[in-house]
PDB file of C-alpha atoms and ligand atoms in Angstrom:
ATOM      1  CA  UNK A 731     -47.537 -27.624  37.894  1.00  0.00           C
ATOM      2  CA  UNK A 732     -50.316 -25.586  38.944  1.00  0.00           C
ATOM      3  CA  UNK A 733     -48.227 -22.330  39.032  1.00  0.00           C
ATOM      4  CA  UNK A 734     -50.662 -20.119  35.713  1.00  0.00           C
ATOM      5  CA  UNK A 735     -53.848 -21.732  38.081  1.00  0.00           C
ATOM      6  CA  UNK A 736     -56.096 -18.642  39.313  1.00  0.00           C
ATOM      7  CA  UNK A 737     -55.511 -19.924  43.027  1.00  0.00           C
ATOM      8  CA  UNK A 738     -52.549 -20.201  44.810  1.00  0.00           C
ATOM      9  CA  UNK A 739     -50.298 -23.789  43.771  1.00  0.00           C
ATOM     10  CA  UNK A 740     -51.640 -25.693  47.144  1.00  0.00           C
ATOM     11  CA  UNK A 741     -55.791 -24.589  46.739  1.00  0.00           C
ATOM     12  CA  UNK A 742     -55.665 -27.836  43.656  1.00  0.00           C
ATOM     13  CA  UNK A 743     -55.559 -31.516  44.697  1.00  0.00           C
ATOM     14  CA  UNK A 744     -52.990 -32.991  43.888  1.00  0.00           C
ATOM     15  CA  UNK A 745     -52.910 -36.289  41.018  1.00  0.00           C
ATOM     16  CA  UNK A 746     -50.534 -38.945  43.578  1.00  0.00           C
ATOM     17  CA  UNK A 747     -48.864 -41.972  42.116  1.00  0.00           C
ATOM     18  CA  UNK A 748     -51.217 -44.912  41.942  1.00  0.00           C
ATOM     19  CA  UNK A 749     -54.609 -42.812  41.160  1.00  0.00           C
ATOM     20  CA  UNK A 750     -56.752 -42.541  38.843  1.00  0.00           C
ATOM     21  CA  UNK A 751     -58.800 -39.343  38.551  1.00  0.00           C
ATOM     22  CA  UNK A 752     -61.945 -39.572  36.277  1.00  0.00           C
ATOM     23  CA  UNK A 753     -62.091 -36.468  34.367  1.00  0.00           C
ATOM     24  CA  UNK A 754     -65.637 -35.006  31.945  1.00  0.00           C
ATOM     25  CA  UNK A 755     -63.898 -32.614  28.969  1.00  0.00           C
ATOM     26  CA  UNK A 756     -67.003 -30.895  28.491  1.00  0.00           C
ATOM     27  CA  UNK A 757     -68.573 -31.603  24.928  1.00  0.00           C
ATOM     28  CA  UNK A 758     -65.723 -29.986  22.436  1.00  0.00           C
ATOM     29  CA  UNK A 759     -65.112 -26.587  22.937  1.00  0.00           C
ATOM     30  CA  UNK A 760     -61.431 -26.884  24.817  1.00  0.00           C
ATOM     31  CA  UNK A 761     -62.240 -23.892  26.834  1.00  0.00           C
ATOM     32  CA  UNK A 762     -64.686 -25.833  28.342  1.00  0.00           C
ATOM     33  CA  UNK A 763     -63.274 -27.671  30.197  1.00  0.00           C
ATOM     34  CA  UNK A 764     -62.942 -27.631  34.083  1.00  0.00           C
ATOM     35  CA  UNK A 765     -59.811 -25.789  35.501  1.00  0.00           C
ATOM     36  CA  UNK A 766     -59.661 -29.006  37.381  1.00  0.00           C
ATOM     37  CA  UNK A 767     -59.310 -31.054  34.310  1.00  0.00           C
ATOM     38  CA  UNK A 768     -56.447 -28.724  32.989  1.00  0.00           C
ATOM     39  CA  UNK A 769     -55.451 -29.056  37.214  1.00  0.00           C
ATOM     40  CA  UNK A 770     -55.500 -33.252  36.217  1.00  0.00           C
ATOM     41  CA  UNK A 771     -53.852 -32.625  32.669  1.00  0.00           C
ATOM     42  CA  UNK A 772     -50.283 -30.545  33.914  1.00  0.00           C
ATOM     43  CA  UNK A 773     -50.217 -33.349  36.657  1.00  0.00           C
ATOM     44  CA  UNK A 774     -50.694 -36.733  34.507  1.00  0.00           C
ATOM     45  CA  UNK A 775     -47.986 -39.452  33.594  1.00  0.00           C
ATOM     46  CA  UNK A 776     -50.744 -41.584  31.389  1.00  0.00           C
ATOM     47  CA  UNK A 777     -53.771 -40.117  30.503  1.00  0.00           C
ATOM     48  CA  UNK A 778     -56.365 -42.258  28.744  1.00  0.00           C
ATOM     49  CA  UNK A 779     -58.735 -40.547  26.774  1.00  0.00           C
ATOM     50  CA  UNK A 780     -61.998 -41.111  24.755  1.00  0.00           C
ATOM     51  CA  UNK A 781     -63.237 -40.372  21.010  1.00  0.00           C
ATOM     52  CA  UNK A 782     -64.876 -37.061  21.474  1.00  0.00           C
ATOM     53  CA  UNK A 783     -62.074 -35.702  23.628  1.00  0.00           C
ATOM     54  CA  UNK A 784     -60.391 -33.242  21.436  1.00  0.00           C
ATOM     55  CA  UNK A 785     -56.519 -32.428  20.673  1.00  0.00           C
ATOM     56  CA  UNK A 786     -56.729 -28.888  22.377  1.00  0.00           C
ATOM     57  CA  UNK A 787     -57.310 -29.734  25.488  1.00  0.00           C
ATOM     58  CA  UNK A 788     -54.890 -33.685  24.864  1.00  0.00           C
ATOM     59  CA  UNK A 789     -52.027 -30.040  23.168  1.00  0.00           C
ATOM     60  CA  UNK A 790     -52.074 -29.397  27.027  1.00  0.00           C
ATOM     61  CA  UNK A 791     -51.114 -33.142  28.372  1.00  0.00           C
ATOM     62  CA  UNK A 792     -47.539 -31.767  29.024  1.00  0.00           C
ATOM     63  CA  UNK A 793     -45.360 -35.270  28.765  1.00  0.00           C
ATOM     64  CA  UNK A 794     -47.935 -37.593  29.924  1.00  0.00           C
ATOM     65  CA  UNK A 795     -47.982 -40.802  27.496  1.00  0.00           C
ATOM     66  CA  UNK A 796     -51.699 -40.490  25.803  1.00  0.00           C
ATOM     67  CA  UNK A 797     -53.661 -43.708  25.307  1.00  0.00           C
ATOM     68  CA  UNK A 798     -56.160 -43.336  22.763  1.00  0.00           C
ATOM     69  CA  UNK A 799     -59.551 -46.226  24.135  1.00  0.00           C
ATOM     70  CA  UNK A 800     -61.949 -44.639  22.072  1.00  0.00           C
ATOM     71  CA  UNK A 801     -65.277 -46.772  20.926  1.00  0.00           C
ATOM     72  CA  UNK A 802     -68.106 -45.777  19.442  1.00  0.00           C
ATOM     73  CA  UNK A 803     -71.670 -47.367  20.280  1.00  0.00           C
ATOM     74  CA  UNK A 804     -72.527 -50.793  19.468  1.00  0.00           C
ATOM     75  CA  UNK A 805     -68.785 -52.789  19.787  1.00  0.00           C
ATOM     76  CA  UNK A 806     -68.385 -55.843  21.899  1.00  0.00           C
ATOM     77  CA  UNK A 807     -69.019 -55.006  26.039  1.00  0.00           C
ATOM     78  CA  UNK A 808     -65.811 -56.982  26.163  1.00  0.00           C
ATOM     79  CA  UNK A 809     -64.003 -53.424  25.769  1.00  0.00           C
ATOM     80  CA  UNK A 810     -65.264 -51.311  28.308  1.00  0.00           C
ATOM     81  CA  UNK A 811     -64.092 -54.396  30.676  1.00  0.00           C
ATOM     82  CA  UNK A 812     -60.607 -54.632  28.794  1.00  0.00           C
ATOM     83  CA  UNK A 813     -60.815 -50.286  29.610  1.00  0.00           C
ATOM     84  CA  UNK A 814     -61.678 -50.108  32.966  1.00  0.00           C
ATOM     85  CA  UNK A 815     -58.430 -53.045  33.283  1.00  0.00           C
ATOM     86  CA  UNK A 816     -56.288 -51.340  31.747  1.00  0.00           C
ATOM     87  CA  UNK A 817     -56.569 -48.763  34.343  1.00  0.00           C
ATOM     88  CA  UNK A 818     -56.560 -50.803  37.192  1.00  0.00           C
ATOM     89  CA  UNK A 819     -52.878 -51.950  36.443  1.00  0.00           C
ATOM     90  CA  UNK A 820     -51.765 -48.012  34.931  1.00  0.00           C
ATOM     91  CA  UNK A 821     -52.214 -47.206  38.740  1.00  0.00           C
ATOM     92  CA  UNK A 822     -50.969 -50.606  40.124  1.00  0.00           C
ATOM     93  CA  UNK A 823     -47.564 -49.638  38.554  1.00  0.00           C
ATOM     94  CA  UNK A 824     -47.332 -46.098  40.311  1.00  0.00           C
ATOM     95  CA  UNK A 825     -48.786 -44.379  37.305  1.00  0.00           C
ATOM     96  CA  UNK A 826     -50.108 -40.795  38.199  1.00  0.00           C
ATOM     97  CA  UNK A 827     -53.827 -41.692  35.510  1.00  0.00           C
ATOM     98  CA  UNK A 828     -55.972 -39.310  34.404  1.00  0.00           C
ATOM     99  CA  UNK A 829     -59.047 -40.973  33.111  1.00  0.00           C
ATOM    100  CA  UNK A 830     -60.857 -37.983  30.205  1.00  0.00           C
ATOM    101  CA  UNK A 831     -63.772 -38.828  28.686  1.00  0.00           C
ATOM    102  CA  UNK A 832     -67.023 -36.562  26.422  1.00  0.00           C
ATOM    103  CA  UNK A 833     -68.732 -34.336  28.130  1.00  0.00           C
ATOM    104  CA  UNK A 834     -69.766 -36.206  31.988  1.00  0.00           C
ATOM    105  CA  UNK A 835     -68.089 -38.631  33.278  1.00  0.00           C
ATOM    106  CA  UNK A 836     -70.795 -39.624  34.425  1.00  0.00           C
ATOM    107  CA  UNK A 837     -73.707 -39.274  31.737  1.00  0.00           C
ATOM    108  CA  UNK A 838     -74.281 -41.741  29.598  1.00  0.00           C
ATOM    109  CA  UNK A 839     -70.363 -42.270  29.762  1.00  0.00           C
ATOM    110  CA  UNK A 840     -69.940 -45.477  31.486  1.00  0.00           C
ATOM    111  CA  UNK A 841     -68.002 -43.445  33.701  1.00  0.00           C
ATOM    112  CA  UNK A 842     -69.782 -44.535  36.811  1.00  0.00           C
ATOM    113  CA  UNK A 843     -68.661 -48.659  35.210  1.00  0.00           C
ATOM    114  CA  UNK A 844     -65.122 -47.248  35.599  1.00  0.00           C
ATOM    115  CA  UNK A 845     -65.244 -45.487  38.508  1.00  0.00           C
ATOM    116  CA  UNK A 846     -66.971 -48.866  40.492  1.00  0.00           C
ATOM    117  CA  UNK A 847     -63.783 -51.089  38.773  1.00  0.00           C
ATOM    118  CA  UNK A 848     -61.301 -49.015  40.020  1.00  0.00           C
ATOM    119  CA  UNK A 849     -63.184 -49.144  43.342  1.00  0.00           C
ATOM    120  CA  UNK A 850     -63.478 -52.643  43.779  1.00  0.00           C
ATOM    121  CA  UNK A 851     -59.765 -53.708  42.922  1.00  0.00           C
ATOM    122  CA  UNK A 852     -59.403 -50.823  45.703  1.00  0.00           C
ATOM    123  CA  UNK A 853     -57.085 -48.169  43.164  1.00  0.00           C
ATOM    124  CA  UNK A 854     -58.482 -44.324  44.855  1.00  0.00           C
ATOM    125  CA  UNK A 855     -60.365 -41.778  42.523  1.00  0.00           C
ATOM    126  CA  UNK A 856     -61.541 -38.398  42.291  1.00  0.00           C
ATOM    127  CA  UNK A 857     -64.450 -37.374  39.658  1.00  0.00           C
ATOM    128  CA  UNK A 858     -64.351 -34.542  37.839  1.00  0.00           C
ATOM    129  CA  UNK A 859     -67.183 -34.246  36.242  1.00  0.00           C
ATOM    130  CA  UNK A 860     -67.249 -32.142  32.937  1.00  0.00           C
ATOM    131  CA  UNK A 861     -70.002 -30.147  31.105  1.00  0.00           C
ATOM    132  CA  UNK A 862     -72.316 -32.130  29.048  1.00  0.00           C
ATOM    133  CA  UNK A 863     -73.561 -32.034  25.203  1.00  0.00           C
ATOM    134  CA  UNK A 864     -77.218 -32.213  26.619  1.00  0.00           C
ATOM    135  CA  UNK A 865     -76.782 -29.436  28.307  1.00  0.00           C
ATOM    136  CA  UNK A 866     -73.897 -27.126  27.087  1.00  0.00           C
ATOM    137  CA  UNK A 867     -73.784 -28.147  23.443  1.00  0.00           C
ATOM    138  CA  UNK A 868     -78.072 -26.874  23.764  1.00  0.00           C
ATOM    139  CA  UNK A 869     -77.033 -24.245  24.670  1.00  0.00           C
ATOM    140  CA  UNK A 870     -74.060 -23.088  22.459  1.00  0.00           C
ATOM    141  CA  UNK A 871     -77.128 -23.915  19.794  1.00  0.00           C
ATOM    142  CA  UNK A 872     -78.996 -21.331  21.221  1.00  0.00           C
ATOM    143  CA  UNK A 873     -81.430 -23.753  23.622  1.00  0.00           C
ATOM    144  CA  UNK A 874     -81.734 -23.813  26.404  1.00  0.00           C
ATOM    145  CA  UNK A 875     -83.134 -26.867  28.737  1.00  0.00           C
ATOM    146  CA  UNK A 876     -84.529 -25.023  30.833  1.00  0.00           C
ATOM    147  CA  UNK A 877     -87.152 -21.662  30.215  1.00  0.00           C
ATOM    148  CA  UNK A 878     -89.406 -21.093  32.627  1.00  0.00           C
ATOM    149  CA  UNK A 879     -92.776 -20.582  29.740  1.00  0.00           C
ATOM    150  CA  UNK A 880     -91.501 -23.897  28.301  1.00  0.00           C
ATOM    151  CA  UNK A 881     -90.778 -26.760  30.818  1.00  0.00           C
ATOM    152  CA  UNK A 882     -90.413 -27.442  34.691  1.00  0.00           C
ATOM    153  CA  UNK A 883     -88.763 -30.825  33.642  1.00  0.00           C
ATOM    154  CA  UNK A 884     -86.617 -32.426  31.419  1.00  0.00           C
ATOM    155  CA  UNK A 885     -85.710 -36.332  30.635  1.00  0.00           C
ATOM    156  CA  UNK A 886     -82.356 -37.056  28.848  1.00  0.00           C
ATOM    157  CA  UNK A 887     -82.761 -40.452  27.802  1.00  0.00           C
ATOM    158  CA  UNK A 888     -80.178 -42.300  26.026  1.00  0.00           C
ATOM    159  CA  UNK A 889     -81.216 -43.667  21.844  1.00  0.00           C
ATOM    160  CA  UNK A 890     -79.635 -47.201  22.711  1.00  0.00           C
ATOM    161  CA  UNK A 891     -78.643 -49.624  25.128  1.00  0.00           C
ATOM    162  CA  UNK A 892     -75.244 -51.814  25.684  1.00  0.00           C
ATOM    163  CA  UNK A 893     -77.366 -54.494  23.155  1.00  0.00           C
ATOM    164  CA  UNK A 894     -77.363 -51.267  20.337  1.00  0.00           C
ATOM    165  CA  UNK A 895     -81.092 -50.935  20.570  1.00  0.00           C
ATOM    166  CA  UNK A 896     -83.249 -48.312  21.843  1.00  0.00           C
ATOM    167  CA  UNK A 897     -83.700 -48.958  25.485  1.00  0.00           C
ATOM    168  CA  UNK A 898     -86.424 -51.412  26.488  1.00  0.00           C
ATOM    169  CA  UNK A 899     -87.116 -50.931  30.029  1.00  0.00           C
ATOM    170  CA  UNK A 900     -87.576 -47.184  28.778  1.00  0.00           C
ATOM    171  CA  UNK A 901     -91.586 -46.360  29.028  1.00  0.00           C
ATOM    172  CA  UNK A 902     -92.167 -44.055  26.088  1.00  0.00           C
ATOM    173  CA  UNK A 903     -95.578 -43.570  27.475  1.00  0.00           C
ATOM    174  CA  UNK A 904     -94.549 -42.045  30.627  1.00  0.00           C
ATOM    175  CA  UNK A 905     -91.615 -39.861  29.194  1.00  0.00           C
ATOM    176  CA  UNK A 906     -93.941 -38.048  26.574  1.00  0.00           C
ATOM    177  CA  UNK A 907     -96.414 -37.204  29.381  1.00  0.00           C
ATOM    178  CA  UNK A 908     -94.270 -36.613  32.141  1.00  0.00           C
ATOM    179  CA  UNK A 909     -91.578 -34.671  30.113  1.00  0.00           C
ATOM    180  CA  UNK A 910     -92.374 -31.562  28.254  1.00  0.00           C
ATOM    181  CA  UNK A 911     -88.712 -31.312  27.678  1.00  0.00           C
ATOM    182  CA  UNK A 912     -86.421 -34.486  26.532  1.00  0.00           C
ATOM    183  CA  UNK A 913     -82.571 -34.587  25.202  1.00  0.00           C
ATOM    184  CA  UNK A 914     -81.317 -37.319  23.383  1.00  0.00           C
ATOM    185  CA  UNK A 915     -78.241 -38.838  23.422  1.00  0.00           C
ATOM    186  CA  UNK A 916     -77.542 -41.388  20.807  1.00  0.00           C
ATOM    187  CA  UNK A 917     -79.959 -40.728  19.271  1.00  0.00           C
ATOM    188  CA  UNK A 918     -79.171 -40.641  15.274  1.00  0.00           C
ATOM    189  CA  UNK A 919     -79.617 -45.079  15.037  1.00  0.00           C
ATOM    190  CA  UNK A 920     -83.166 -44.600  16.398  1.00  0.00           C
ATOM    191  CA  UNK A 921     -84.610 -42.230  15.583  1.00  0.00           C
ATOM    192  CA  UNK A 922     -87.092 -42.759  13.710  1.00  0.00           C
ATOM    193  CA  UNK A 923     -88.198 -45.675  15.986  1.00  0.00           C
ATOM    194  CA  UNK A 924     -88.422 -42.770  18.985  1.00  0.00           C
ATOM    195  CA  UNK A 925     -90.594 -40.149  16.903  1.00  0.00           C
ATOM    196  CA  UNK A 926     -93.227 -42.961  16.419  1.00  0.00           C
ATOM    197  CA  UNK A 927     -92.853 -43.732  19.752  1.00  0.00           C
ATOM    198  CA  UNK A 928     -93.936 -40.460  21.279  1.00  0.00           C
ATOM    199  CA  UNK A 929     -96.099 -39.962  19.006  1.00  0.00           C
ATOM    200  CA  UNK A 930     -97.922 -42.351  18.865  1.00  0.00           C
ATOM    201  CA  UNK A 931     -97.889 -41.557  23.339  1.00  0.00           C
ATOM    202  CA  UNK A 932     -99.133 -38.050  22.181  1.00  0.00           C
ATOM    203  CA  UNK A 933     -96.686 -35.862  21.434  1.00  0.00           C
ATOM    204  CA  UNK A 934     -97.568 -33.993  18.109  1.00  0.00           C
ATOM    205  CA  UNK A 935     -95.854 -34.201  14.945  1.00  0.00           C
ATOM    206  CA  UNK A 936     -95.659 -30.599  14.898  1.00  0.00           C
ATOM    207  CA  UNK A 937     -93.680 -30.737  17.725  1.00  0.00           C
ATOM    208  CA  UNK A 938     -90.111 -28.905  17.738  1.00  0.00           C
ATOM    209  CA  UNK A 939     -86.917 -30.983  17.333  1.00  0.00           C
ATOM    210  CA  UNK A 940     -83.572 -29.810  17.111  1.00  0.00           C
ATOM    211  CA  UNK A 941     -80.278 -31.866  16.257  1.00  0.00           C
ATOM    212  CA  UNK A 942     -77.127 -30.294  17.055  1.00  0.00           C
ATOM    213  CA  UNK A 943     -74.251 -31.712  14.857  1.00  0.00           C
ATOM    214  CA  UNK A 944     -70.412 -31.855  17.041  1.00  0.00           C
ATOM    215  CA  UNK A 945     -72.678 -28.709  18.991  1.00  0.00           C
ATOM    216  CA  UNK A 946     -69.488 -26.713  21.068  1.00  0.00           C
ATOM    217  CA  UNK A 947     -66.764 -27.659  17.731  1.00  0.00           C
ATOM    218  CA  UNK A 948     -66.407 -25.769  14.405  1.00  0.00           C
ATOM    219  CA  UNK A 949     -67.913 -27.637  12.870  1.00  0.00           C
ATOM    220  CA  UNK A 950     -70.779 -27.757  15.442  1.00  0.00           C
ATOM    221  CA  UNK A 951     -74.538 -28.057  12.698  1.00  0.00           C
ATOM    222  CA  UNK A 952     -78.081 -27.460  13.311  1.00  0.00           C
ATOM    223  CA  UNK A 953     -80.695 -28.851  12.097  1.00  0.00           C
ATOM    224  CA  UNK A 954     -84.239 -27.689  13.428  1.00  0.00           C
ATOM    225  CA  UNK A 955     -87.438 -30.030  12.573  1.00  0.00           C
ATOM    226  CA  UNK A 956     -90.263 -31.197  14.371  1.00  0.00           C
ATOM    227  CA  UNK A 957     -91.066 -34.812  15.588  1.00  0.00           C
ATOM    228  CA  UNK A 958     -93.088 -35.492  12.069  1.00  0.00           C
ATOM    229  CA  UNK A 959     -90.432 -34.742   9.848  1.00  0.00           C
ATOM    230  CA  UNK A 960     -87.255 -35.185  11.895  1.00  0.00           C
ATOM    231  CA  UNK A 961     -85.934 -38.684   9.957  1.00  0.00           C
ATOM    232  CA  UNK A 962     -86.700 -37.072   6.575  1.00  0.00           C
ATOM    233  CA  UNK A 963     -85.599 -33.848   7.302  1.00  0.00           C
ATOM    234  CA  UNK A 964     -81.860 -35.423   9.342  1.00  0.00           C
ATOM    235  CA  UNK A 965     -81.072 -37.463   6.073  1.00  0.00           C
ATOM    236  CA  UNK A 966     -81.638 -34.391   4.077  1.00  0.00           C
ATOM    237  CA  UNK A 967     -79.269 -32.449   5.857  1.00  0.00           C
ATOM    238  CA  UNK A 968     -76.560 -35.303   6.076  1.00  0.00           C
ATOM    239  CA  UNK A 969     -77.671 -35.436   9.816  1.00  0.00           C
ATOM    240  CA  UNK A 970     -73.978 -37.882  10.861  1.00  0.00           C
ATOM    241  CA  UNK A 971     -73.220 -38.195  15.125  1.00  0.00           C
ATOM    242  CA  UNK A 972     -72.431 -36.985  16.873  1.00  0.00           C
ATOM    243  CA  UNK A 973     -75.355 -35.790  17.719  1.00  0.00           C
ATOM    244  CA  UNK A 974     -77.570 -33.986  20.703  1.00  0.00           C
ATOM    245  CA  UNK A 975     -81.288 -34.321  19.759  1.00  0.00           C
ATOM    246  CA  UNK A 976     -83.729 -32.191  21.848  1.00  0.00           C
ATOM    247  CA  UNK A 977     -87.388 -32.122  21.711  1.00  0.00           C
ATOM    248  CA  UNK A 978     -89.640 -29.556  22.946  1.00  0.00           C
ATOM    249  CA  UNK A 979     -90.853 -26.420  22.522  1.00  0.00           C
ATOM    250  CA  UNK A 980     -87.257 -25.115  23.767  1.00  0.00           C
ATOM    251  CA  UNK A 981     -85.936 -25.872  20.668  1.00  0.00           C
ATOM    252  CA  UNK A 982     -88.515 -22.501  18.989  1.00  0.00           C
ATOM    253  CA  UNK A 983     -86.487 -20.099  21.642  1.00  0.00           C
ATOM    254  CA  UNK A 984     -82.748 -20.799  18.942  1.00  0.00           C
ATOM    255  CA  UNK A 985     -84.788 -18.174  16.895  1.00  0.00           C
ATOM    256  CA  UNK A 986     -83.820 -15.360  18.992  1.00  0.00           C
ATOM    257  CA  UNK A 987     -80.658 -17.120  21.164  1.00  0.00           C
ATOM    258  CA  UNK A 988     -79.058 -18.357  18.632  1.00  0.00           C
ATOM    259  CA  UNK A 989     -75.819 -16.417  19.578  1.00  0.00           C
ATOM    260  CA  UNK A 990     -73.040 -17.696  17.265  1.00  0.00           C
ATOM    261  CA  UNK A 991     -75.190 -15.581  14.639  1.00  0.00           C
ATOM    262  CA  UNK A 992     -74.226 -12.810  16.755  1.00  0.00           C
ATOM    263  CA  UNK A 993     -70.989 -13.572  16.045  1.00  0.00           C
ATOM    264  CA  UNK A 994     -71.212 -13.710  12.078  1.00  0.00           C
ATOM    265  CA  UNK A 995     -72.802 -10.180  12.760  1.00  0.00           C
ATOM    266  CA  UNK A 996     -76.948 -11.027  12.791  1.00  0.00           C
ATOM    267  CA  UNK A 997     -78.919  -8.225  14.865  1.00  0.00           C
ATOM    268  CA  UNK A 998     -80.774  -8.968  17.876  1.00  0.00           C
ATOM    269  CA  UNK A 999     -84.096  -9.785  17.224  1.00  0.00           C
ATOM    270  CA  UNK A1000     -87.036  -7.963  20.124  1.00  0.00           C
ATOM    271  CA  UNK A1001     -89.041 -11.259  19.428  1.00  0.00           C
ATOM    272  CA  UNK A1002     -91.114 -13.845  21.977  1.00  0.00           C
ATOM    273  CA  UNK A1003     -90.664 -17.093  19.570  1.00  0.00           C
ATOM    274  CA  UNK A1004     -93.008 -19.042  21.793  1.00  0.00           C
ATOM    275  CA  UNK A1005     -95.807 -16.354  20.821  1.00  0.00           C
ATOM    276  CA  UNK A1006     -95.002 -17.138  17.040  1.00  0.00           C
ATOM    277  CA  UNK A1007     -93.362 -13.834  16.230  1.00  0.00           C
ATOM    278  CA  UNK A1008     -94.848 -11.396  18.559  1.00  0.00           C
ATOM    279  CA  UNK A1009     -92.704  -8.917  19.903  1.00  0.00           C
ATOM    280  CA  UNK A1010     -91.905  -9.526  23.112  1.00  0.00           C
ATOM    281  CA  UNK A1011     -93.148  -7.091  25.876  1.00  0.00           C
ATOM    282  CA  UNK A1012     -90.573  -4.669  27.042  1.00  0.00           C
ATOM    283  CA  UNK A1013     -89.359  -4.206  30.870  1.00  0.00           C
TER     284      UNK A1013
HETATM  285  N1  SAH B  85     -70.834 -37.933  28.868  1.00  0.00           N
HETATM  286  C1  SAH B  85     -70.901 -37.884  27.346  1.00  0.00           C
HETATM  287  C2  SAH B  85     -71.906 -38.623  26.324  1.00  0.00           C
HETATM  288  C3  SAH B  85     -71.343 -40.007  25.642  1.00  0.00           C
HETATM  289  S1  SAH B  85     -72.155 -40.397  24.599  1.00  0.00           S
HETATM  290  C4  SAH B  85     -71.567 -35.948  27.931  1.00  0.00           C
HETATM  291  O1  SAH B  85     -71.790 -35.787  29.159  1.00  0.00           O
HETATM  292  O2  SAH B  85     -71.961 -35.308  27.169  1.00  0.00           O
HETATM  293  C5  SAH B  85     -72.104 -40.231  23.349  1.00  0.00           C
HETATM  294  C6  SAH B  85     -73.290 -39.009  22.676  1.00  0.00           C
HETATM  295  O3  SAH B  85     -73.357 -37.781  23.702  1.00  0.00           O
HETATM  296  C7  SAH B  85     -73.095 -39.296  21.451  1.00  0.00           C
HETATM  297  O4  SAH B  85     -73.482 -40.156  20.545  1.00  0.00           O
HETATM  298  C8  SAH B  85     -73.935 -37.566  21.398  1.00  0.00           C
HETATM  299  O5  SAH B  85     -75.072 -37.691  21.921  1.00  0.00           O
HETATM  300  C9  SAH B  85     -73.618 -36.270  22.771  1.00  0.00           C
HETATM  301  N2  SAH B  85     -72.408 -36.059  21.923  1.00  0.00           N
HETATM  302  C10 SAH B  85     -71.694 -35.891  22.815  1.00  0.00           C
HETATM  303  N3  SAH B  85     -71.108 -35.027  22.441  1.00  0.00           N
HETATM  304  C11 SAH B  85     -70.919 -34.601  21.491  1.00  0.00           C
HETATM  305  C12 SAH B  85     -70.938 -33.106  20.330  1.00  0.00           C
HETATM  306  N4  SAH B  85     -69.810 -32.393  20.469  1.00  0.00           N
HETATM  307  N5  SAH B  85     -72.450 -32.459  19.331  1.00  0.00           N
HETATM  308  C13 SAH B  85     -73.176 -33.864  20.050  1.00  0.00           C
HETATM  309  N6  SAH B  85     -73.778 -34.384  20.557  1.00  0.00           N
HETATM  310  C14 SAH B  85     -72.827 -34.548  21.416  1.00  0.00           C
END
């Protein structure tokens, strides 16, 4: 089935009956699915997919049964167990099962929990990583998640835990003081609380912040803001999940690296955003 992939057929792994492959579908743009993901789609008997997996990607699934297992934040966690056990049942029925999740399956996606349940039930698995929204989604907004002049570390944070609250185990002081760039998944519900805590821990109200909604998709929208004005700006702009939030000076790089604007006809500009608009030194 892998005949049109750019390697000899034998080089691609075979999805065997009774196995489950847990695969990341990337943040949205179907072109960001990996070749291993495509290879899996072409072999699967059943694809169990989440809310943020695009229809284009599902359309590559050949004749597989498509089962929707989507759920959005705040729903009872029992459902997660049901999904995992359903995967076990499908595998035991001898199906070639592909579990497709948005972004990367091991980044805030409960892929680790599903994989653990499968292994505990004796089901063999393969993990296919994907491009996570916190990296690829920001790249589509022209925000490099690291830049030598900005940050030597980046912290990926979830905006809420199993109970739906901001994670109590997070040490916001340490994050505020230790990480120049903070990338927040599932942060919309508690954005007021999060920005407040960061400011209390010493982050400046004027520090750049960006909301990237529906990142990598046609309807992608970017709202540039600051830590101090984020709540009002999000409200005024009608920012809706799914949104990835980036806090830090790397957001300024978007002034020159918003590559999607070139497709709309904008001309590349010789500025150094980190220097507040002075021309970049010539190479
Ligand atoms: N495993 C996924 C994350 C799942 S958690 C990954 O690696 O990307 C779901 C959260 O991811 C959303 O609430 C949002 O914060 C973020 N997210 C996923 N896809 C997104 C997209 N296309 N645009 C913006 N945010 C996205």
